[in-house]
Coordinates of C-alpha atoms and ligand atoms in Angstrom, one line a residue:
M833 CA -101.5 109.4 97.2
I834 CA -101.3 106.2 99.2
I835 CA -101.5 103.0 97.2
D836 CA -103.6 100.6 99.3
Q837 CA -106.0 97.6 98.9
H838 CA -108.6 99.8 97.2
T839 CA -106.4 101.3 94.5
A840 CA -107.8 100.9 91.0
L841 CA -105.4 99.8 88.3
Y842 CA -105.4 101.1 84.7
G843 CA -102.7 101.0 82.0
V844 CA -101.6 101.0 78.4
V845 CA -100.7 97.9 76.5
G846 CA -98.5 98.0 73.4
Y847 CA -95.2 96.9 71.9
P848 CA -93.1 99.1 72.4
V849 CA -94.7 101.4 75.0
G850 CA -91.5 103.0 76.4
H851 CA -92.3 106.3 74.6
S852 CA -95.9 106.5 75.8
L853 CA -97.0 109.8 77.5
S854 CA -100.3 108.2 78.6
P855 CA -99.0 107.2 82.1
V856 CA -98.0 110.8 82.8
M857 CA -101.2 112.2 81.5
H858 CA -103.6 109.7 83.3
N859 CA -101.7 109.6 86.6
T860 CA -101.9 113.5 86.7
V861 CA -105.6 113.3 86.1
F862 CA -106.3 110.7 88.7
S863 CA -104.3 112.7 91.2
A864 CA -105.9 116.0 90.3
S865 CA -109.4 114.4 90.5
G866 CA -108.6 112.9 93.9
L867 CA -109.1 109.3 92.7
N868 CA -107.4 106.3 94.3
A869 CA -106.1 104.9 91.0
V870 CA -102.8 104.3 89.2
Y871 CA -101.9 103.9 85.5
L872 CA -99.0 101.8 84.3
A873 CA -97.3 100.8 81.0
F874 CA -97.5 97.1 80.0
E875 CA -95.1 96.2 77.2
T876 CA -96.2 92.9 75.7
K877 CA -96.8 91.2 72.4
D878 CA -99.3 88.9 74.1
I879 CA -102.6 90.8 73.8
G880 CA -104.7 87.7 74.6
G881 CA -102.8 87.1 77.8
C882 CA -103.2 90.8 78.7
L883 CA -107.0 90.6 78.4
E884 CA -107.1 87.5 80.5
G885 CA -105.0 89.2 83.1
M886 CA -107.3 92.3 83.0
K887 CA -110.3 90.1 83.8
A888 CA -108.6 87.9 86.4
L889 CA -107.1 90.9 88.3
G890 CA -109.9 93.3 87.8
I891 CA -107.8 95.9 85.9
R892 CA -110.5 98.6 85.3
G893 CA -109.3 100.0 82.0
M894 CA -106.6 99.8 79.4
S895 CA -105.4 102.0 76.6
V896 CA -104.4 100.0 73.5
T897 CA -101.6 101.0 71.2
I898 CA -99.5 99.7 68.3
P899 CA -99.5 96.8 67.3
H900 CA -102.7 95.6 69.1
K901 CA -105.4 98.1 68.0
S902 CA -107.0 95.8 65.4
A903 CA -106.0 92.4 66.8
V904 CA -107.7 93.1 70.1
I905 CA -111.2 93.4 68.5
P906 CA -112.2 89.7 68.2
L907 CA -111.0 89.1 71.8
L908 CA -113.3 91.6 73.4
D909 CA -116.8 90.9 74.8
D910 CA -118.3 93.9 73.0
V911 CA -117.1 96.7 70.7
D912 CA -118.7 100.2 70.2
D913 CA -120.2 100.8 66.7
L914 CA -117.7 103.5 65.7
A915 CA -114.7 101.5 66.8
K916 CA -116.1 98.6 64.8
K917 CA -116.5 100.8 61.7
I918 CA -113.0 102.1 62.1
G919 CA -111.6 98.6 62.7
A920 CA -109.5 99.8 65.7
V921 CA -109.9 99.9 69.5
N922 CA -107.6 102.2 71.6
T923 CA -109.6 101.9 74.9
I924 CA -111.0 99.0 76.9
V925 CA -113.4 99.4 79.7
N926 CA -113.7 96.5 82.2
D927 CA -117.0 96.6 84.1
D928 CA -120.2 94.5 84.5
N929 CA -120.5 94.3 80.7
G930 CA -117.1 92.5 80.5
L931 CA -114.4 94.0 78.3
V932 CA -115.8 96.6 76.0
G933 CA -113.7 98.4 73.3
Y934 CA -113.9 102.0 72.1
N935 CA -112.0 104.3 69.8
T936 CA -111.3 107.7 71.4
D937 CA -108.7 108.8 68.7
A938 CA -111.6 109.8 66.4
F939 CA -113.3 111.7 69.2
G940 CA -110.0 113.4 70.2
A941 CA -109.4 114.7 66.7
L942 CA -112.9 115.9 66.4
R943 CA -112.8 117.9 69.7
A944 CA -109.4 119.4 68.7
L945 CA -111.0 120.6 65.4
E946 CA -114.3 121.7 66.8
D947 CA -112.6 123.8 69.5
K948 CA -111.3 125.9 66.6
I949 CA -113.6 125.6 63.6
E950 CA -117.0 124.6 62.3
I951 CA -116.3 121.5 60.2
S952 CA -119.7 120.5 58.7
G953 CA -119.7 120.9 54.9
I954 CA -116.0 121.8 54.5
T955 CA -113.5 120.1 52.2
C956 CA -110.7 118.2 54.0
L957 CA -107.6 116.6 52.6
I958 CA -106.3 113.8 54.9
I959 CA -102.6 113.0 54.3
G960 CA -101.9 109.4 55.2
A961 CA -104.0 106.2 55.2
G962 CA -103.0 104.4 58.4
G963 CA -105.0 103.7 61.6
A964 CA -105.2 107.4 62.7
A965 CA -106.3 108.5 59.2
R966 CA -109.0 105.9 59.3
A967 CA -110.3 106.9 62.7
I968 CA -110.4 110.6 61.7
G969 CA -111.9 109.9 58.2
F970 CA -114.9 107.9 59.6
I971 CA -115.8 110.5 62.2
M972 CA -115.4 113.4 59.8
K973 CA -117.6 111.7 57.3
E974 CA -120.3 111.3 59.9
R975 CA -120.0 115.0 60.5
G976 CA -120.7 115.8 56.8
V977 CA -117.1 116.7 55.8
H978 CA -116.1 116.3 52.1
L979 CA -113.0 114.2 52.2
C980 CA -110.0 113.4 50.0
I981 CA -107.2 111.0 50.9
A982 CA -103.5 111.5 49.8
N983 CA -101.1 108.8 50.6
R984 CA -97.6 107.5 49.8
S985 CA -98.6 104.0 48.8
D986 CA -101.5 104.0 46.3
H987 CA -103.0 100.7 47.4
K988 CA -103.5 101.7 51.0
G989 CA -104.7 105.2 50.1
E990 CA -107.2 103.9 47.5
A991 CA -108.5 101.2 50.0
L992 CA -109.2 103.9 52.6
A993 CA -110.7 106.2 50.0
R994 CA -113.0 103.3 48.9
S995 CA -114.1 102.7 52.5
L996 CA -114.9 106.4 53.0
K997 CA -116.4 106.7 49.5
C998 CA -114.2 109.7 48.7
P999 CA -111.4 110.5 46.1
F1000 CA -107.8 109.5 46.4
V1001 CA -104.7 111.4 45.1
P1002 CA -101.0 110.4 45.2
L1003 CA -98.9 112.6 47.5
K1004 CA -97.4 114.5 44.5
D1005 CA -100.8 115.7 43.4
M1006 CA -102.1 117.0 46.8
G1007 CA -101.8 120.6 45.5
E1008 CA -104.6 119.9 43.0
I1009 CA -107.1 119.5 45.8
H1010 CA -108.8 122.8 46.9
A1011 CA -109.0 121.9 50.6
E1012 CA -110.1 124.2 53.3
L1013 CA -108.6 121.9 55.9
I1014 CA -105.5 119.7 55.7
I1015 CA -105.0 117.0 58.4
Q1016 CA -101.5 115.4 58.4
T1017 CA -101.6 111.9 59.9
T1018 CA -98.3 110.3 58.9
P1019 CA -95.2 110.2 61.2
V1020 CA -93.3 112.6 58.9
G1021 CA -92.0 115.5 61.1
M1022 CA -92.0 113.4 64.3
Y1023 CA -88.9 113.5 66.6
P1024 CA -86.1 112.6 65.9
R1025 CA -86.8 113.3 62.2
D1026 CA -88.5 116.6 63.0
G1027 CA -86.8 118.6 60.2
H1028 CA -89.1 117.0 57.6
C1029 CA -92.4 118.3 56.2
I1030 CA -94.7 116.3 53.9
V1031 CA -96.6 119.3 52.5
P1032 CA -94.8 121.5 49.9
K1033 CA -94.9 125.2 50.9
E1034 CA -96.8 126.2 47.8
V1035 CA -99.8 124.0 48.7
L1036 CA -100.4 126.0 51.9
K1037 CA -102.7 129.0 51.4
K1038 CA -103.5 131.6 54.0
E1039 CA -107.2 130.8 54.2
M1040 CA -106.5 127.1 55.1
V1041 CA -106.7 125.4 58.5
V1042 CA -103.8 122.9 59.0
M1043 CA -103.8 120.2 61.7
D1044 CA -100.8 118.0 62.3
I1045 CA -101.5 115.0 64.6
V1046 CA -97.8 114.5 65.4
Y1047 CA -97.3 115.8 68.9
N1048 CA -93.6 115.4 69.4
P1049 CA -92.5 118.1 68.8
I1050 CA -95.7 120.1 69.5
E1051 CA -94.8 122.6 66.8
T1052 CA -93.9 120.5 63.8
K1053 CA -92.1 121.9 60.7
L1054 CA -95.5 121.7 58.9
L1055 CA -97.2 123.8 61.5
T1056 CA -94.4 126.4 61.5
L1057 CA -94.6 126.6 57.7
A1058 CA -98.4 126.8 57.7
R1059 CA -98.3 129.6 60.3
T1060 CA -95.8 131.6 58.2
Q1061 CA -98.2 131.3 55.3
G1062 CA -101.0 132.7 57.5
C1063 CA -102.9 129.4 58.1
L1064 CA -104.8 128.7 61.3
T1065 CA -102.9 125.7 62.9
I1066 CA -103.9 123.0 65.3
D1067 CA -101.3 120.8 66.9
G1068 CA -101.4 117.1 67.7
L1069 CA -101.2 117.6 71.4
Q1070 CA -104.8 118.8 71.3
M1071 CA -106.0 115.5 69.8
F1072 CA -103.8 113.5 72.2
I1073 CA -105.2 115.3 75.3
H1074 CA -108.9 115.0 74.1
Q1075 CA -108.6 111.3 73.3
G1076 CA -107.2 110.8 76.8
A1077 CA -109.9 112.9 78.3
E1078 CA -112.5 110.7 76.7
Q1079 CA -110.8 107.6 78.0
F1080 CA -111.0 109.1 81.5
R1081 CA -114.7 109.8 81.0
L1082 CA -115.4 106.2 79.8
W1083 CA -113.5 104.8 82.8
T1084 CA -114.7 107.0 85.6
G1085 CA -117.8 108.9 84.3
L1086 CA -116.1 112.1 85.2
E1087 CA -115.0 115.1 83.1
A1088 CA -111.3 115.3 82.8
P1089 CA -109.3 118.5 83.8
V1090 CA -108.0 119.1 80.3
T1091 CA -105.8 122.1 81.1
T1092 CA -104.0 120.2 83.9
M1093 CA -103.5 117.2 81.5
T1094 CA -102.1 119.5 78.8
K1095 CA -99.6 121.2 81.2
A1096 CA -98.4 117.8 82.5
V1097 CA -97.7 116.4 79.0
E1098 CA -96.3 119.7 77.7
K1099 CA -93.8 119.7 80.5
V1100 CA -92.5 116.2 79.6
L1101 CA -92.4 117.1 75.9
K1102 CA -90.5 120.4 76.5
K1103 CA -88.0 118.6 78.8
S1104 CA -87.2 116.0 76.1
A1105 CA -86.9 118.7 73.3
Ligands
LIG1442 P1 -99.9 103.8 60.7 O1 -101.1 103.1 60.8 O2 -98.6 103.1 60.7 O3 -99.9 104.7 59.3 C1 -98.9 105.5 58.9 C2 -99.3 106.2 57.6 O4 -98.2 107.2 57.4 C3 -99.4 105.4 56.4 O5 -100.4 105.9 55.5 C4 -98.0 105.5 55.7 O6 -98.1 105.4 54.3 C5 -97.7 106.9 56.1 N1 -96.2 107.1 56.2 C6 -95.4 106.6 57.1 N2 -94.1 107.0 56.8 C7 -94.2 107.8 55.8 C8 -93.2 108.6 55.1 N3 -91.9 108.6 55.4 N4 -93.6 109.3 54.0 C9 -94.9 109.4 53.6 N5 -95.9 108.7 54.3 C10 -95.5 107.9 55.3 O7 -99.7 104.9 61.9 P2 -100.9 105.6 62.7 O8 -101.3 104.8 63.8 O9 -102.0 106.1 61.7 O10 -100.1 106.9 63.3 C11 -99.6 107.9 62.4 C12 -99.0 109.0 63.2 O11 -100.0 109.6 64.0 C13 -97.9 108.6 64.2 O12 -96.9 109.6 64.2 C14 -98.6 108.7 65.6 O13 -97.8 109.0 66.7 C15 -99.6 109.8 65.3 N6 -100.8 109.7 66.2 C16 -101.2 110.8 67.0 C17 -102.3 110.7 67.7 C18 -102.6 111.9 68.6 O14 -103.4 111.7 69.6 N7 -102.2 113.1 68.3 C19 -103.1 109.6 67.8 C20 -102.8 108.5 66.9 C21 -101.6 108.6 66.1 P3 -98.0 104.0 53.5 O15 -99.4 103.5 53.4 O16 -97.4 104.4 52.2 O17 -97.1 103.1 54.3

């Protein structure tokens, strides 16, 4: 691809962003789709300055990551209803409507699940009560899933459970919940501490579906354990790819080549393993 005066610029803003796989994923998609566009990583604590720069320079779209996902909301011209409810934006579109915020994490998790199972009416235990748990919880609730939250700190877990109008259990009591689906949303099991697993083996039953949203490594200790117990497993890469595909659709109006994206990110993850 030749970068010229027509090249559209996209990026990810966060602090830090050195670990982000979004540049590899999106540059692969732009190239595979024949678009004259590039995607860069912007490491900054100054989210206000970043938004001014986006407007002034005509940067078409931005992924937003830690620590800016909530702080960015009051600075935008408009925010999609689901992102407002979740209280976090991970995607900005810059067009004639100004800077508009969305949350594609929720969509990504939903697509990853719905590719494998029917979720309406099932009972789901979400482990964790951070930003990702919140995004997943709100969209699952909208789809008629019966939720329960388990978290390390009671106050955060109880606060999310209150927002979702569902029960809370401390981590040590997660085995008491008869869940058909477990979604693990904490960083436990993530590289370099990938030998850890937050769910005791005896909690995992063969009729369960287990999703871990950690994607480095792709096969976490939890997923290995769940598979050996006979559970259906869903890895975090699926959510990551689908949230990226939705960003691409919001920015370009095009469907993303999901298989190409998956292969590009898998290659980087396998190289770093
Ligand atoms: P966050 O807002 O910081 O929340 C982290 C949650 O994990 C909190 O509930 C925290 O519990 C809990 N936690 C952290 N360390 C723990 C430990 N050692 N033991 C038990 N619980 C622990 O983070 P987030 O944005 O939700 O992200 C969480 C994970 O999801 C990260 O690994 C991130 O990479 C991954 N993620 C993946 C995708 C994807 O597309 N696959 C998307 C978003 C995030 P306390 O309340 O007790 O602190």
